[in-house]
Short mmCIF file of C-alpha atoms and ligand atoms in Angstrom, two decimals:
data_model
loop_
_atom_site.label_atom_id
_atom_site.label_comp_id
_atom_site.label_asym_id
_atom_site.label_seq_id
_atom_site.Cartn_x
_atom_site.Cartn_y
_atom_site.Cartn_z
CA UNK A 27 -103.17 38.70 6.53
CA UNK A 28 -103.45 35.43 4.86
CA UNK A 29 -101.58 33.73 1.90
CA UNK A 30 -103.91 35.55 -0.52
CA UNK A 31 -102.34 38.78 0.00
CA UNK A 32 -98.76 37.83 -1.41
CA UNK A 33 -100.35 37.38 -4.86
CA UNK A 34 -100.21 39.89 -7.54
CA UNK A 35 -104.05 40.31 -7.89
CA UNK A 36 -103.61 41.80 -10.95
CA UNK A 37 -101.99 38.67 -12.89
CA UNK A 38 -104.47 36.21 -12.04
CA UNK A 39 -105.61 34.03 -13.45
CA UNK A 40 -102.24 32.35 -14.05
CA UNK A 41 -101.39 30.69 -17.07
CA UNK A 42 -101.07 27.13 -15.91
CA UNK A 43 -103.65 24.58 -17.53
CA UNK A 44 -106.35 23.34 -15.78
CA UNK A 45 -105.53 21.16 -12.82
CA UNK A 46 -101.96 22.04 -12.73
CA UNK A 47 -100.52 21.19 -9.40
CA UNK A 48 -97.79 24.04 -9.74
CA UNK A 49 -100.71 26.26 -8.11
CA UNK A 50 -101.33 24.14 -5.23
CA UNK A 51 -97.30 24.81 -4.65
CA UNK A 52 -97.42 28.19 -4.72
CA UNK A 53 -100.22 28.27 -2.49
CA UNK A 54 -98.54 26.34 0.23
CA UNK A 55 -95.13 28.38 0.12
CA UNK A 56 -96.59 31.31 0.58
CA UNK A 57 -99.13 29.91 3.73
CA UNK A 58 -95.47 29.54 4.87
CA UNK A 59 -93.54 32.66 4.31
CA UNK A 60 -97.05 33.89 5.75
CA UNK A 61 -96.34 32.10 9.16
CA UNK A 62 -93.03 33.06 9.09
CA UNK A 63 -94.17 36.59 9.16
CA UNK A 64 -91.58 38.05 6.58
CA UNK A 65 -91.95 41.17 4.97
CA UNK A 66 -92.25 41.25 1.21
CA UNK A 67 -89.35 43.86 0.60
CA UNK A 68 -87.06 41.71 2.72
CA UNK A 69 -88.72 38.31 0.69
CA UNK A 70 -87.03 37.72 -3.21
CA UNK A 71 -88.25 34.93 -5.33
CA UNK A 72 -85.50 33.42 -8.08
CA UNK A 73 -86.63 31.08 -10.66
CA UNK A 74 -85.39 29.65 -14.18
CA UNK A 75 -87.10 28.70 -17.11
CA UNK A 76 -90.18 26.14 -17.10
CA UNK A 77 -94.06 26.35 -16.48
CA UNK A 78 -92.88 26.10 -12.84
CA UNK A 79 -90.17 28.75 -13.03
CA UNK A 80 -93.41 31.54 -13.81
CA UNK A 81 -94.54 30.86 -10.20
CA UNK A 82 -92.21 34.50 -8.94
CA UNK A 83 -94.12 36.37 -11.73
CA UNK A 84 -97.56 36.20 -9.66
CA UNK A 85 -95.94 37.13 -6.58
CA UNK A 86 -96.28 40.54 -4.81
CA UNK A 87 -92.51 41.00 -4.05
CA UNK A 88 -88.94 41.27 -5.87
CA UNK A 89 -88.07 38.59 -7.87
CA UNK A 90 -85.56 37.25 -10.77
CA UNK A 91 -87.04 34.80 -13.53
CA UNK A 92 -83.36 34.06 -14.65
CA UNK A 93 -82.21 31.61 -17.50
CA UNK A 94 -82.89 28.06 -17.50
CA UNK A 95 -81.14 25.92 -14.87
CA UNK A 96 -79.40 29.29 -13.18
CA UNK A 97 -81.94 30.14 -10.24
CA UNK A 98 -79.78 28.61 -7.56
CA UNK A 99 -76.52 30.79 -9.21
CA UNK A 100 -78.56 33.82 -8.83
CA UNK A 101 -80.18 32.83 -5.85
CA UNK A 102 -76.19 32.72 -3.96
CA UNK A 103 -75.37 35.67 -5.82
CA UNK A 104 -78.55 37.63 -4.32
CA UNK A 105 -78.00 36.11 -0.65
CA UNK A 106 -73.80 36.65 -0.93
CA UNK A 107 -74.38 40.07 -1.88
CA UNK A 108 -77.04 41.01 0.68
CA UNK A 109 -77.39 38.60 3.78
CA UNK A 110 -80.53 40.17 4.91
CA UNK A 111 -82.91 39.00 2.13
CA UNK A 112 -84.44 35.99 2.67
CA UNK A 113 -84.25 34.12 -0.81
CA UNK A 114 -86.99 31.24 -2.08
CA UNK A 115 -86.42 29.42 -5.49
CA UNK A 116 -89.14 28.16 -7.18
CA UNK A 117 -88.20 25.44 -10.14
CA UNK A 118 -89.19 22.21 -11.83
CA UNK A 119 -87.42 18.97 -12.26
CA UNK A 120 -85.79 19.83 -15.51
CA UNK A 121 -84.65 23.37 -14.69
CA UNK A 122 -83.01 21.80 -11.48
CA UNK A 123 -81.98 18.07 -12.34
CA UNK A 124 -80.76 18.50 -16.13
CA UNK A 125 -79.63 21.54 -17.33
CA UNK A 126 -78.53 22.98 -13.57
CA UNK A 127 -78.05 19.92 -11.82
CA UNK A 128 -74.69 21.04 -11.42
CA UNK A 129 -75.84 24.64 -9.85
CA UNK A 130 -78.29 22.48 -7.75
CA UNK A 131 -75.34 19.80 -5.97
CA UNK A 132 -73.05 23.02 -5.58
CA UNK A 133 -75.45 24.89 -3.68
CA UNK A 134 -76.61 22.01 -1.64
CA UNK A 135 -72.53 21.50 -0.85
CA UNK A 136 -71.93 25.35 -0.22
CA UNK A 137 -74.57 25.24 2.15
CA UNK A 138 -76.14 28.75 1.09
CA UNK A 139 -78.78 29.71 3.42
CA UNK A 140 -81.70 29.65 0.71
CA UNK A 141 -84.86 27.28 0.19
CA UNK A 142 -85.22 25.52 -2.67
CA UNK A 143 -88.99 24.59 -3.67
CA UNK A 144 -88.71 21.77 -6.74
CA UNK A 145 -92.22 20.86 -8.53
CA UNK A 146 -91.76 17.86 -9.84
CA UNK A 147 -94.30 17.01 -12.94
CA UNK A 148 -91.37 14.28 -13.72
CA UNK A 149 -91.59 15.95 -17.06
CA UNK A 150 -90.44 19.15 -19.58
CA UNK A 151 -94.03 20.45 -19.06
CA UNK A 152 -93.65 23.55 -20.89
CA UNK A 153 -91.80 22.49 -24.04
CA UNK A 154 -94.39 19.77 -24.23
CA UNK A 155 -93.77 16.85 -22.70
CA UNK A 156 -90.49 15.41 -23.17
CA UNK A 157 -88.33 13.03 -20.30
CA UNK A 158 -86.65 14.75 -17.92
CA UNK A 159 -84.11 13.16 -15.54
CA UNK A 160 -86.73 12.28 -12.78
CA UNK A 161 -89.18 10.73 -15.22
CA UNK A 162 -90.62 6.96 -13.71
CA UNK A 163 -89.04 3.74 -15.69
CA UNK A 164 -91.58 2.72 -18.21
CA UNK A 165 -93.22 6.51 -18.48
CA UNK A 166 -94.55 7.79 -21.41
CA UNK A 167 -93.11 11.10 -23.18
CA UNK A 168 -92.62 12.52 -26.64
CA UNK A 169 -89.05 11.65 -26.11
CA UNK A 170 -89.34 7.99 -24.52
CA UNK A 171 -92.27 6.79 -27.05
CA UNK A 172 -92.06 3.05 -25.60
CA UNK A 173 -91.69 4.09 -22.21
CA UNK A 174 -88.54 5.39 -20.09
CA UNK A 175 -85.69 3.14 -20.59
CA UNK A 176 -83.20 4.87 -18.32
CA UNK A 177 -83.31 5.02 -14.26
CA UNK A 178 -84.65 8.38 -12.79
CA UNK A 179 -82.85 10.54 -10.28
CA UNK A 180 -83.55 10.74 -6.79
CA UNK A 181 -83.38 14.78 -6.08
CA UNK A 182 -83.89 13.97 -2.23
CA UNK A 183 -81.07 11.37 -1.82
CA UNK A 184 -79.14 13.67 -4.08
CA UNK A 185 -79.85 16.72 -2.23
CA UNK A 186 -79.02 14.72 0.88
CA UNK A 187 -75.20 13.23 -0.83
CA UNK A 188 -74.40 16.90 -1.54
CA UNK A 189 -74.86 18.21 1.83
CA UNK A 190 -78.12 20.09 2.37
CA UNK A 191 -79.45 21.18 5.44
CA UNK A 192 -83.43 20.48 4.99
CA UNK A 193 -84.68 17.77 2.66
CA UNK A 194 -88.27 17.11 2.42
CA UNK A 195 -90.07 15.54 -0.10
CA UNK A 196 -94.07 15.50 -0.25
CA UNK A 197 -96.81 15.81 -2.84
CA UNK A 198 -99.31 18.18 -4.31
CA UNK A 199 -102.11 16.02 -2.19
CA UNK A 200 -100.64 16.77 0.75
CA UNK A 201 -101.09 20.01 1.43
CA UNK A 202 -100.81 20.91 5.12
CA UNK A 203 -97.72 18.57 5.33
CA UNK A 204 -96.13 20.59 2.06
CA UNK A 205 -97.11 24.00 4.55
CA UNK A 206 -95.31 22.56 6.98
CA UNK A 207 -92.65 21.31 5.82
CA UNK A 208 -91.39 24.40 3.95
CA UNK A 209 -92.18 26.34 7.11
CA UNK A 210 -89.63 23.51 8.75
CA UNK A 211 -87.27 24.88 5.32
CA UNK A 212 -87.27 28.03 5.38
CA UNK A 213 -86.33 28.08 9.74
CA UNK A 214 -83.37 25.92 9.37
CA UNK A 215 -80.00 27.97 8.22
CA UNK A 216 -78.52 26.58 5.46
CA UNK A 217 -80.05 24.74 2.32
CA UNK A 218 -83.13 23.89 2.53
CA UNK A 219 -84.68 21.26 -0.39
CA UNK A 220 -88.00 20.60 -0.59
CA UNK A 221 -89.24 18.05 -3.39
CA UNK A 222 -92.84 18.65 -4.34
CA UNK A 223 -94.70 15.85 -7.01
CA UNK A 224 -97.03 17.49 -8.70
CA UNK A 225 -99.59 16.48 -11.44
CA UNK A 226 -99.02 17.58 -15.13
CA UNK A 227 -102.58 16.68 -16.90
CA UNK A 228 -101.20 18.36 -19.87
CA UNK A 229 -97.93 16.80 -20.75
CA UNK A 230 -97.52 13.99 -18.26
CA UNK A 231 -100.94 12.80 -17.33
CA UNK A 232 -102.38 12.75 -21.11
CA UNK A 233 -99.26 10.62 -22.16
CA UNK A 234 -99.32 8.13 -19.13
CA UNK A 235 -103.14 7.06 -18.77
CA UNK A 236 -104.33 9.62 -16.05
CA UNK A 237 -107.42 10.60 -17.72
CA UNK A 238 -108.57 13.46 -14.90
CA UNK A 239 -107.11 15.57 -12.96
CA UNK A 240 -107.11 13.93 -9.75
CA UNK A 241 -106.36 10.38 -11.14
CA UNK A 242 -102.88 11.65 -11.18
CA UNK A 243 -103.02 12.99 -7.66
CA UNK A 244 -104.65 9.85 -6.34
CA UNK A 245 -102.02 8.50 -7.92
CA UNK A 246 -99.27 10.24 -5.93
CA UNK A 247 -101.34 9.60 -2.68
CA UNK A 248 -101.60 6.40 -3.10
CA UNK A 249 -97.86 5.67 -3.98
CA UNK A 250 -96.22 7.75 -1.24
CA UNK A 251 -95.01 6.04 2.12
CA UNK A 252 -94.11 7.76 4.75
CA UNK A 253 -90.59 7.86 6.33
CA UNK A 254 -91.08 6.18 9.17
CA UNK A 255 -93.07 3.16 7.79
CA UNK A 256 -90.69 2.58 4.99
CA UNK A 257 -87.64 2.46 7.92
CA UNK A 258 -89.42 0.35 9.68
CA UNK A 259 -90.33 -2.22 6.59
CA UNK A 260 -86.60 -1.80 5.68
CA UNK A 261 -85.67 -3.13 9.36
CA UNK A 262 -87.60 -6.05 9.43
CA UNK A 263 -86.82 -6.57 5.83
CA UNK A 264 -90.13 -6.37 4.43
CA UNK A 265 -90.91 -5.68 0.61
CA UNK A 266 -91.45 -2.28 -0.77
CA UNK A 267 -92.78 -2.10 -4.17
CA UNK A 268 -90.41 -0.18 -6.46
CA UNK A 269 -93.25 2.36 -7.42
CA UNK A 270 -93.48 3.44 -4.05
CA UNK A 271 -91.86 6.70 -2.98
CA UNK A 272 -90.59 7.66 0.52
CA UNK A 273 -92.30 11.19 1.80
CA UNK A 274 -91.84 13.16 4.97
CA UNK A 275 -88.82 14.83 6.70
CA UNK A 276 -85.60 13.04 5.17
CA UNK A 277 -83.36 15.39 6.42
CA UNK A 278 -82.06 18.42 9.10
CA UNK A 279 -78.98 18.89 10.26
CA UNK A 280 -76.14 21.91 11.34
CA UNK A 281 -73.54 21.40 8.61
CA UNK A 282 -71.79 25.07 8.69
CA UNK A 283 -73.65 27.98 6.63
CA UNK A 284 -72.02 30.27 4.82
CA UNK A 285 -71.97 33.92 6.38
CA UNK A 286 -74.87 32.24 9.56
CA UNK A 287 -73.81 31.69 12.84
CA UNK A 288 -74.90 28.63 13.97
CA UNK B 25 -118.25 33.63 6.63
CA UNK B 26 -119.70 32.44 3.41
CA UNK B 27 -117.72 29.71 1.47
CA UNK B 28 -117.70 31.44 -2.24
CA UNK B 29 -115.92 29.90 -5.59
CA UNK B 30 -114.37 32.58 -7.90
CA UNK B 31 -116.06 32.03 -11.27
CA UNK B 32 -113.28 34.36 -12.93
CA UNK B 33 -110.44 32.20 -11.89
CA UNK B 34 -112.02 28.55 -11.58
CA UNK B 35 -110.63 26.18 -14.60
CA UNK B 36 -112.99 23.85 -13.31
CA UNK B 37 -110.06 20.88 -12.29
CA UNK B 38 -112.76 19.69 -9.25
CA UNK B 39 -109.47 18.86 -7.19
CA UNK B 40 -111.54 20.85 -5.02
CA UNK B 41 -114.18 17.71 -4.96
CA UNK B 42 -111.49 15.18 -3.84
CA UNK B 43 -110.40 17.00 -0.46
CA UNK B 44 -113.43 18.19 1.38
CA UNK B 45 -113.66 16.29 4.44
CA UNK B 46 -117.37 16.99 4.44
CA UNK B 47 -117.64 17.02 0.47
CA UNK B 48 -118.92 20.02 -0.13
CA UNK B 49 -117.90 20.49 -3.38
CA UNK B 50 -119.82 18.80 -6.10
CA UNK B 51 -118.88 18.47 -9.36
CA UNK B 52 -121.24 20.90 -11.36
CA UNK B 53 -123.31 19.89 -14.59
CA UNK B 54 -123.72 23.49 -16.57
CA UNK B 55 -120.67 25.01 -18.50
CA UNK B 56 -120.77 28.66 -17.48
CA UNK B 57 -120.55 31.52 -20.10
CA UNK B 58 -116.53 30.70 -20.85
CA UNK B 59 -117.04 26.57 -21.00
CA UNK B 60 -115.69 26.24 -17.50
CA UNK B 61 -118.41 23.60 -15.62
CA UNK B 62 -117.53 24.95 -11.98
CA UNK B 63 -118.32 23.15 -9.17
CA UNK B 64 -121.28 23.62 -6.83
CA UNK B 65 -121.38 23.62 -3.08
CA UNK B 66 -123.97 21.51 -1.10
CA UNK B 67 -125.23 23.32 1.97
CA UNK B 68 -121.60 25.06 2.05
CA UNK B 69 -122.75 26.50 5.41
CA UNK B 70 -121.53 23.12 7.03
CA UNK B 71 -117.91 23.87 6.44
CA UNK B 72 -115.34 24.66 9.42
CA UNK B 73 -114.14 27.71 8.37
CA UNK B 74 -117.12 29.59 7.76
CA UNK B 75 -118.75 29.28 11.34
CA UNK B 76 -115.30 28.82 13.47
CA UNK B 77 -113.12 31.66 11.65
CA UNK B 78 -113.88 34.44 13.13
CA UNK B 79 -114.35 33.08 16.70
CA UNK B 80 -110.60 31.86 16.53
CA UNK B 81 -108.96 34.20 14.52
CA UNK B 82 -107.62 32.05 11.69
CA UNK B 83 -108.58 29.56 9.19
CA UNK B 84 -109.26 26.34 10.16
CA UNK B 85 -109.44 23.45 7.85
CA UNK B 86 -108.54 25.38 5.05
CA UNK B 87 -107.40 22.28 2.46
CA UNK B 88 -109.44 23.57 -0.50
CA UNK B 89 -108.33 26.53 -0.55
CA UNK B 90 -105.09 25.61 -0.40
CA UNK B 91 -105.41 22.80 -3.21
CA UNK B 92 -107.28 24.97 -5.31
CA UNK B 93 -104.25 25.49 -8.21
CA UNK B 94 -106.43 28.47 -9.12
CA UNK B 95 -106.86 30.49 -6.06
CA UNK B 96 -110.91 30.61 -6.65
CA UNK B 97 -111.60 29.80 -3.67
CA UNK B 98 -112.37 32.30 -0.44
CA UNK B 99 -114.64 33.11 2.00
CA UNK B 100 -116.94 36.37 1.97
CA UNK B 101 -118.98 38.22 4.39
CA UNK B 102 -122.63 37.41 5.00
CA UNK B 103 -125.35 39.49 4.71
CA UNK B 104 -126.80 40.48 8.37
CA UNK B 105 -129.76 37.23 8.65
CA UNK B 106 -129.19 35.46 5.58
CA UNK B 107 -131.30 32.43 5.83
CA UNK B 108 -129.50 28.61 6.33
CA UNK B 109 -130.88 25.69 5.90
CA UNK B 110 -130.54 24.00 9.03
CA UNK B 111 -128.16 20.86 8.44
CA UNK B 112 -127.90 18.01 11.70
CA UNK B 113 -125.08 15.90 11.34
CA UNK B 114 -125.08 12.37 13.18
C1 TPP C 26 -80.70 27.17 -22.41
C2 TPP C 26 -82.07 26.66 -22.67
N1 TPP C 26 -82.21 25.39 -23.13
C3 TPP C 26 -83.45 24.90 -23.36
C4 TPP C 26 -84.56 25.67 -23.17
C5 TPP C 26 -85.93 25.12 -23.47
N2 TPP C 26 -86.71 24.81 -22.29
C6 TPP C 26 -87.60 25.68 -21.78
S1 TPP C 26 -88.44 25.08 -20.44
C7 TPP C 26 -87.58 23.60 -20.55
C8 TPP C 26 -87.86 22.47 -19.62
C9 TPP C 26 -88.51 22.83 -18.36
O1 TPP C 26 -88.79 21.69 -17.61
P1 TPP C 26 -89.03 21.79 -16.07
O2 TPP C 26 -87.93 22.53 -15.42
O3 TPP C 26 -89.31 20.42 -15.57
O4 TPP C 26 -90.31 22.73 -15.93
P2 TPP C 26 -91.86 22.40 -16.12
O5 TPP C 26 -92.28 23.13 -17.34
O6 TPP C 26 -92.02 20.92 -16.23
O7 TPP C 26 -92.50 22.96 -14.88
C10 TPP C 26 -86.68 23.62 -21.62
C11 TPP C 26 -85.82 22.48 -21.97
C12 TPP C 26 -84.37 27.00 -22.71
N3 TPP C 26 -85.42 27.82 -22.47
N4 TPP C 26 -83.13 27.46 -22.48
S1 SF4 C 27 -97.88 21.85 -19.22
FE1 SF4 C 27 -98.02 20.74 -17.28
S2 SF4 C 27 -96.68 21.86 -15.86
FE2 SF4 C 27 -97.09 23.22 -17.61
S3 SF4 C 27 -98.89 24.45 -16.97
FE3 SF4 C 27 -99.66 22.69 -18.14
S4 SF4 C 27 -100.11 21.14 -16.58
FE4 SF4 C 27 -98.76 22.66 -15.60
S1 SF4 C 28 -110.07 23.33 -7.21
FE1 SF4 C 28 -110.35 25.50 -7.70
S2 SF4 C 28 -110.09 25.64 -9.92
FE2 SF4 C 28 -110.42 23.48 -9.43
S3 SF4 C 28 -112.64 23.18 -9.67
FE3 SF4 C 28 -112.28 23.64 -7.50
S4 SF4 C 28 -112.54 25.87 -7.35
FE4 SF4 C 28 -112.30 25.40 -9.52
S1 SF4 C 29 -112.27 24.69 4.54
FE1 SF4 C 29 -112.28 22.45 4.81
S2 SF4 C 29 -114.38 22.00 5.46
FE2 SF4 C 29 -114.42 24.04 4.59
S3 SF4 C 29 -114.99 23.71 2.44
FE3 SF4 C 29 -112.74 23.75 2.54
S4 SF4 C 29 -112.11 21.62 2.74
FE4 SF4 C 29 -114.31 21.72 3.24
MG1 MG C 30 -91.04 19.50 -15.08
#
């Protein structure tokens, strides 16, 4: 079997705009649950509302596309109520940062054994194009016409503050990493957070002088760093450009799990 | 193994273009009967995938078709003695 065969055939093509990253996502969570080797009645996908939060509608198994900012509420209520399941949310920076940032620092301090897969477009892609919480400084959107004034949340360092498990942050370029680090998520007990940047051509790239597709995603390759060289510039107390962001493994621990013996 | 691009689901993004390691996808010059300009492959017999797969069981390489946002991309049987052209790599 390969990652293919957790699609719903049937609903493809999706509905994302050309060169959407939110596919490339998908793709690599399910190469994932596909190594894993789970079963698709024992596999539920929980989502809220945003062009990210349609990614459970094209999948082959159970899932709940619940109101905006509530997929990690559901997502406890569907693991509390039957251990057994193994429960992936999919949803995008707004769903998860503005309207349920509050669901999102709660579950990573309750420790609920669920993975949390974030696609970050830094923007409301699907009510077209204004800030959200993880927008850049200086970004353009509908709603920050001269550029983003106010300082963007880190969901990693948050998701680390709060107490999850599994934090990993990587980009829509890197692929095989992405595989492997929600493989790395969905193993450990607990919370697992995994921060994907994606590209929005449509209501991020348009706005902010990414005139293709993959300008955007060269973009993202060319500012991430990886972990261990940005520790190591930090120790000799080199400079790291403030447009740079840190991607790899940021966290994994044993804080207790709800209902998992660990 | 034939390397084969799904004109039904391509959107014609050519992320596919950036990743190839032996850039096999090129970006194409004809829109197709719904606008969509989808790539095309140069001498897509040269990729990984298509001659190792079977011999090992999996997929190896595997990055375009796990970029593609579209899921157009897959591999398909060959015809029994389909010609190649014969491609040496230095
Ligand atoms: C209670 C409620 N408030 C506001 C909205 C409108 N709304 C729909 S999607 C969305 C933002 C989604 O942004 P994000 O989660 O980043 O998803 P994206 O589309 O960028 O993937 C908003 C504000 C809504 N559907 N429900
Ligand atoms: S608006 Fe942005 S996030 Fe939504 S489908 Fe289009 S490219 Fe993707
Ligand atoms: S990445 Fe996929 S959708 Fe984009 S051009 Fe290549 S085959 Fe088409
Ligand atoms: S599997 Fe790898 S080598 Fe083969 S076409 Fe795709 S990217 Fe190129
Ligand atoms: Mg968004």
């Amino acid at each position: 079997m390969s990652f293919e065969d957790w699609y719903r055939q049937d609903r493809l093509p999706h509905i994302f705009c050309a060169g959407c990253g939110n596919g490339t996502i998908i793709n690599c969570t399910l190469a994932a649950i596909e190594q894993m080797a789970w079963k698709k009645e024992e596999t539920v996908f929980v989502s809220g509302i945003g062009c990210s939060s349609r990614a459970p509608g094209y999948i082959a198994a159970d899932s709940l596309h619940t109101t905006h900012g509530r997929a990690i509420a559901f997502a406890t209520g569907v693991k509390l109520a039957n251990p057994e399941l193994n429960v992936v949310v999919f949803t995008g920076d707004g769903d998860l940062a503005a309207i349920g940032g509050n669901h999102f620092i709660h579950g990573c301090r309750r420790n609920i054994d669920i993975t949390v897969i974030c696609m970050n477009n830094q923007i409301y892609g699907m009510t077209g194009g204004q800030g959200s919480p993880t927008t850049p400084l200086g970004c353009f959107s509908s709603t920050t016409p001269f550029g983003c004034a106010e300082a963007p949340f880190d969901l990693c360092e948050l998701a680390i503050a709060a107490g999850a498990n599994y934090v990993s942050r990587w980009t829509s370029y890197h692929v095989k990493e992405l595989e492997k680090a929600v493989y790395a998520g969905l193993q450990t007990p607990g919370f697992s957070f995994i921060e994907a940047l994606v590209q929005c051509p449509t209501a991020f790239g348009r706005r902010n002088k990414f005139k293709q597709v993959g300008d955007q995603v060269d973009y993202l390759r060319t500012h991430s760093m990886l972990k261990a060289k940005h520790d190591r510039l930090l120790e000799q107390g080199e400079h790291i450009p403030p447009d740079m962001f840190v991607v790899g493994e940021l966290v994994r621990r044993n804080r207790p799990v709800p209902g998992v013996k660990i | 193994m034939k390397l084969a691009i799904d004109e039904t689901r391509c959107k014609g993004c050519n992320l596919c273009t950036k990743v190839c390691p032996y850039k096999i996808f090129k970006e194409g010059k004809k829109a197709n009967r719904r606008g969509i300009i989808i790539p095309e492959l140069d001498r897509p017999e040269r990729c990984t995938n298509c001659r190792l797969m079977h011999l090992y069981g999996r997929t190896l390489c595997g990055v375009c078709q796990l970029t593609c946002p579209d899921q157009a991309i897959h591999w398909v049987e060959e015809q029994p003695y389909e010609p190649h052209k014969v491609a040496i790599e230095y």
